[in-house]
Coordinates of C-alpha atoms in Angstrom, one line a residue:
G3 CA 81.9 -18.7 5.1
S4 CA 80.7 -15.9 7.4
G5 CA 78.3 -14.6 4.8
A6 CA 76.7 -18.0 4.5
K7 CA 76.4 -18.3 8.3
Y8 CA 74.8 -14.8 8.4
F9 CA 72.3 -15.8 5.7
R10 CA 71.3 -19.0 7.6
A11 CA 70.9 -17.1 10.8
T12 CA 68.7 -14.5 9.2
S13 CA 66.6 -17.2 7.5
I14 CA 66.2 -19.0 10.9
V15 CA 65.1 -15.8 12.5
G16 CA 62.6 -15.1 9.6
V17 CA 61.1 -18.6 10.0
L18 CA 60.8 -18.2 13.7
V19 CA 59.0 -14.9 13.2
L20 CA 56.5 -16.5 10.8
V21 CA 55.9 -19.4 13.1
V22 CA 55.3 -17.1 16.1
A23 CA 52.9 -14.9 14.0
A24 CA 51.0 -18.0 12.7
L25 CA 50.8 -19.4 16.3
A26 CA 49.4 -16.0 17.6
A27 CA 46.8 -15.9 14.8
Y28 CA 45.7 -19.5 15.6
L29 CA 45.4 -18.8 19.3
L30 CA 43.4 -15.6 18.7
H31 CA 41.1 -17.5 16.3
A32 CA 40.6 -20.3 18.8
K33 CA 39.9 -17.9 21.6
T34 CA 37.4 -15.9 19.5
A35 CA 35.7 -19.1 18.3
A36 CA 35.4 -20.4 21.8
S37 CA 34.0 -17.2 23.2
P38 CA 30.2 -17.0 23.3
P39 CA 28.6 -14.1 21.4
S40 CA 27.5 -11.1 23.4
P41 CA 23.9 -11.4 24.5
L42 CA 21.4 -9.2 22.7
P43 CA 19.4 -6.6 24.7
R44 CA 16.4 -8.1 26.3
G45 CA 13.3 -8.1 24.1
L46 CA 15.2 -6.8 21.0
L47 CA 14.2 -9.7 18.8
S48 CA 10.6 -9.7 19.9
R49 CA 10.4 -5.9 19.3
F50 CA 11.9 -6.3 15.9
S51 CA 9.5 -9.0 15.0
A52 CA 6.5 -7.0 16.2
A53 CA 7.6 -3.9 14.3
H54 CA 8.3 -5.9 11.1
N55 CA 4.9 -7.6 11.2
A56 CA 3.2 -4.3 12.0
S57 CA 4.8 -2.6 9.0
L58 CA 3.2 -5.2 6.8
L59 CA -0.2 -5.0 8.3
W60 CA -1.7 -3.2 5.2
G61 CA -0.7 -3.8 1.6
T62 CA -1.8 -4.5 -1.9
Y63 CA -2.7 -8.1 -0.9
R64 CA -5.6 -8.5 -3.3
P65 CA -4.3 -10.0 -6.6
G66 CA -6.8 -10.1 -9.5
L67 CA -8.1 -6.5 -8.8
Y68 CA -7.0 -3.4 -10.6
F69 CA -6.4 -1.8 -7.2
G70 CA -7.1 -3.6 -3.9
L71 CA -5.9 -3.3 -0.3
R72 CA -6.2 -5.8 2.6
T73 CA -5.1 -6.3 6.1
R74 CA -2.7 -9.2 6.7
T75 CA -5.0 -10.7 9.3
A76 CA -6.9 -14.0 9.3
P77 CA -9.5 -15.3 9.3
T78 CA -11.2 -11.8 9.4
A79 CA -9.8 -8.9 7.4
L80 CA -10.7 -5.4 6.4
V81 CA -10.5 -4.9 2.6
A82 CA -10.6 -1.9 0.3
G83 CA -10.9 -1.6 -3.5
L84 CA -11.5 0.5 -6.6
L85 CA -14.3 0.4 -9.2
W86 CA -15.2 2.8 -12.0
A87 CA -17.7 3.2 -14.8
Q88 CA -18.9 5.8 -17.2
E89 CA -22.4 7.2 -17.8
G90 CA -24.6 4.9 -19.7
S91 CA -22.3 1.9 -19.5
T92 CA -23.3 -1.4 -17.9
E93 CA -19.6 -2.4 -17.4
L94 CA -18.1 -1.8 -14.0
R95 CA -14.3 -2.1 -13.9
H96 CA -13.1 -4.1 -10.9
Q97 CA -11.4 -7.4 -11.6
C98 CA -8.4 -7.5 -14.0
E99 CA -9.2 -8.5 -17.5
Q100 CA -6.1 -8.7 -19.8
D101 CA -7.9 -7.5 -22.9
A102 CA -10.1 -4.8 -21.4
L103 CA -7.6 -2.0 -20.7
E104 CA -4.7 -0.5 -22.6
R105 CA -2.5 -0.4 -19.5
Y106 CA -2.5 -1.4 -15.9
G107 CA -0.1 -2.8 -13.4
F108 CA 2.3 -1.3 -10.9
A109 CA 5.0 0.9 -12.3
A110 CA 6.6 1.2 -8.9
H111 CA 6.3 -0.9 -5.8
D112 CA 8.7 -1.5 -2.9
G113 CA 6.7 -4.4 -1.5
E114 CA 5.9 -2.6 1.7
S115 CA 5.2 1.1 1.9
Y116 CA 4.8 2.6 -1.6
A117 CA 3.1 1.6 -4.8
R118 CA 2.1 3.6 -7.9
Q119 CA 0.1 2.4 -11.0
P120 CA -1.1 4.1 -14.2
I121 CA -4.3 2.8 -15.7
E122 CA -5.6 3.6 -19.2
D123 CA -9.1 2.7 -20.2
S124 CA -10.0 4.4 -23.5
K125 CA -13.3 2.5 -23.9
H126 CA -14.5 4.3 -20.8
G127 CA -12.6 7.4 -21.7
I128 CA -10.7 7.6 -18.4
S129 CA -7.1 7.6 -17.2
L130 CA -6.4 6.8 -13.6
T131 CA -3.3 6.8 -11.4
T132 CA -3.4 4.9 -8.1
S133 CA -1.0 5.6 -5.3
F134 CA -0.5 3.9 -2.0
V135 CA 1.9 5.1 0.7
K136 CA 2.5 4.5 4.4
P137 CA 4.1 7.1 6.7
E138 CA 7.6 6.9 7.9
S139 CA 9.4 8.2 11.0
A140 CA 12.2 10.7 11.0
D141 CA 14.8 8.0 10.7
G142 CA 13.1 6.5 7.6
I143 CA 11.7 3.4 9.3
S144 CA 8.1 2.7 8.5
T145 CA 5.9 3.4 11.6
S146 CA 2.8 1.9 10.1
G147 CA 1.3 -0.4 12.6
T148 CA 3.5 0.5 15.6
A149 CA 1.9 1.2 18.9
E150 CA 4.3 4.0 20.0
D151 CA 3.0 6.6 17.5
G152 CA -0.7 5.9 18.0
I153 CA -1.4 5.5 14.3
S154 CA -1.5 1.7 14.0
G155 CA -1.8 0.7 10.4
A156 CA -1.7 4.2 9.0
W157 CA -1.7 4.6 5.2
A158 CA -3.0 6.9 2.4
A159 CA -4.3 6.1 -1.1
R160 CA -4.8 8.6 -3.8
I161 CA -6.8 8.0 -7.0
S162 CA -6.2 10.6 -9.7
V163 CA -8.7 10.6 -12.5
A164 CA -8.6 12.4 -15.9
A165 CA -10.6 12.2 -19.1
S166 CA -8.7 10.2 -21.8
T167 CA -9.0 11.1 -25.5
D168 CA -7.1 10.2 -28.6
S169 CA -6.3 13.4 -30.5
S170 CA -5.2 11.5 -33.7
H171 CA -8.8 11.1 -34.8
S172 CA -10.4 13.6 -37.2
P173 CA -13.0 15.9 -35.5
I174 CA -15.1 15.4 -38.6
S175 CA -15.7 11.7 -38.1
P176 CA -17.2 10.3 -35.0
D177 CA -14.6 9.2 -32.5
P178 CA -15.8 6.6 -29.9
K179 CA -12.9 7.4 -27.6
R180 CA -13.6 11.1 -27.6
A181 CA -17.3 10.5 -27.1
A182 CA -16.5 8.3 -24.1
A183 CA -14.2 11.0 -22.6
E184 CA -17.1 13.5 -22.7
K185 CA -19.4 11.3 -20.6
R186 CA -19.6 11.6 -16.8
K187 CA -17.4 9.2 -14.8
S188 CA -18.1 7.5 -11.5
V189 CA -15.2 6.2 -9.4
Y190 CA -15.9 4.1 -6.3
F191 CA -13.6 3.4 -3.4
Y192 CA -15.1 0.9 -1.1
L193 CA -14.4 -0.7 2.3
G194 CA -15.6 -4.2 3.3
I195 CA -15.1 -6.8 6.0
D196 CA -13.9 -10.2 4.7
N197 CA -15.1 -12.8 7.2
E198 CA -16.2 -15.5 4.8
H199 CA -14.3 -18.2 6.7
A200 CA -14.2 -16.7 10.2
A201 CA -17.0 -18.9 11.6
E202 CA -15.6 -22.2 10.4
A203 CA -12.1 -21.2 11.6
T204 CA -13.0 -19.8 15.0
G205 CA -16.5 -20.9 15.6
V206 CA -17.5 -17.2 16.1
D207 CA -19.8 -15.4 13.6
G208 CA -19.1 -12.0 12.1
N209 CA -21.6 -10.1 14.2
A210 CA -18.8 -8.7 16.4
N211 CA -17.5 -6.7 13.4
S212 CA -18.9 -3.3 12.5
L213 CA -18.6 -0.8 9.6
F214 CA -20.4 2.5 9.6
F215 CA -20.3 6.1 8.6
G216 CA -19.1 8.3 11.5
G217 CA -19.2 11.9 12.4
P218 CA -16.3 14.3 11.9
P219 CA -13.1 13.4 13.8
S220 CA -12.2 15.4 16.9
F221 CA -9.5 17.4 15.1
V222 CA -12.0 18.8 12.5
S223 CA -15.1 20.9 13.2
E224 CA -18.3 19.8 11.6
S225 CA -18.5 23.0 9.6
E226 CA -15.1 22.3 8.1
T227 CA -15.8 18.7 7.1
V228 CA -15.3 18.2 3.4
F229 CA -14.7 14.5 3.5
L230 CA -16.5 11.3 4.3
H231 CA -15.6 9.4 7.5
A232 CA -16.0 5.6 7.7
A233 CA -15.2 3.8 10.9
G234 CA -15.8 0.5 12.6
S235 CA -14.1 -2.5 14.3
V236 CA -12.8 -5.8 13.0
A237 CA -12.1 -8.8 15.3
D238 CA -8.5 -9.4 14.1
L239 CA -7.7 -5.7 13.5
G240 CA -9.4 -3.6 16.2
N241 CA -10.9 -0.2 15.7
F242 CA -10.3 1.7 12.4
S243 CA -11.1 5.0 10.8
L244 CA -11.0 6.1 7.1
L245 CA -11.3 9.6 5.8
A246 CA -12.1 10.1 2.1
E247 CA -12.3 13.3 0.1
A248 CA -13.0 14.2 -3.6
R249 CA -11.6 17.4 -5.1
A250 CA -10.9 18.9 -8.5
V251 CA -7.4 20.0 -9.2
G252 CA -5.5 21.7 -12.0
D253 CA -6.7 24.4 -14.4
N254 CA -10.2 25.7 -13.9
A255 CA -10.7 23.4 -11.0
E256 CA -13.4 25.7 -9.5
H257 CA -15.5 25.2 -12.7
R258 CA -15.3 21.4 -12.5
P259 CA -17.2 20.4 -9.4
V260 CA -16.6 16.9 -8.0
E261 CA -19.1 15.4 -5.7
A262 CA -18.4 12.6 -3.1
H263 CA -21.3 10.3 -2.4
W264 CA -21.5 7.5 0.1
W265 CA -23.6 4.3 0.1
A266 CA -23.9 1.4 2.5
T267 CA -25.3 -2.1 1.9
G268 CA -27.8 -1.4 4.7
G269 CA -29.6 1.1 2.4
E270 CA -28.1 4.3 4.0
E271 CA -26.7 6.8 1.6
G272 CA -25.7 10.5 1.3
R273 CA -23.4 13.0 -0.4
K274 CA -20.8 15.6 0.4

């Protein structure tokens, strides 16, 4: 008798505890659901959107080329690209042709700030590696395109070039790949302004845009200049500046001179 009463009393107390706990959880959930979220700091979303868009200002946005860069601006954009050829050849590599090269295509690409691509072209006796990178701040966030650091749209591209040979051929018989590797190579990195549809989109012609070869930047004396400097202005981008340098690296680099030439569609040309 008394044991049964004690069991029932304990069971009732247990049920009451569960009911009270469930009620408390329900009230807490109802209060949380009814409470408005804390307001975000003023301007946070607009700053995030601006920083995100700025980080994507430059990229490999030119499909169909072996290596092409473009600003994400419209209808006017600044574009860059890569061409190469060998001495005596009438073929100039630029647009992707599936059967022309042994290898091309990005081996690494994060979609925003880094890309790397090996290219093998035995017919022209050349191996290339293209690299594209944007700078990052100390906290690892891409600063490319932000206004605070003063380097809006900053990026760097490196084109590594080497002769390509096939050592499996006998030195007694002629080897077209080896013969191609022994010929001089020319690699072209170009800048251009794409304003093909600017007039019809905005009613303004492209005369406001400019692209020219400038003098040495303020942080480099003219006597120390070993690179080419292109500069200009694009309506949807603003002012820009590009430094380009050609150098030999590796063993016996001093005995393998590399010359950097520049050429403009206006007929101006030169060399470094």
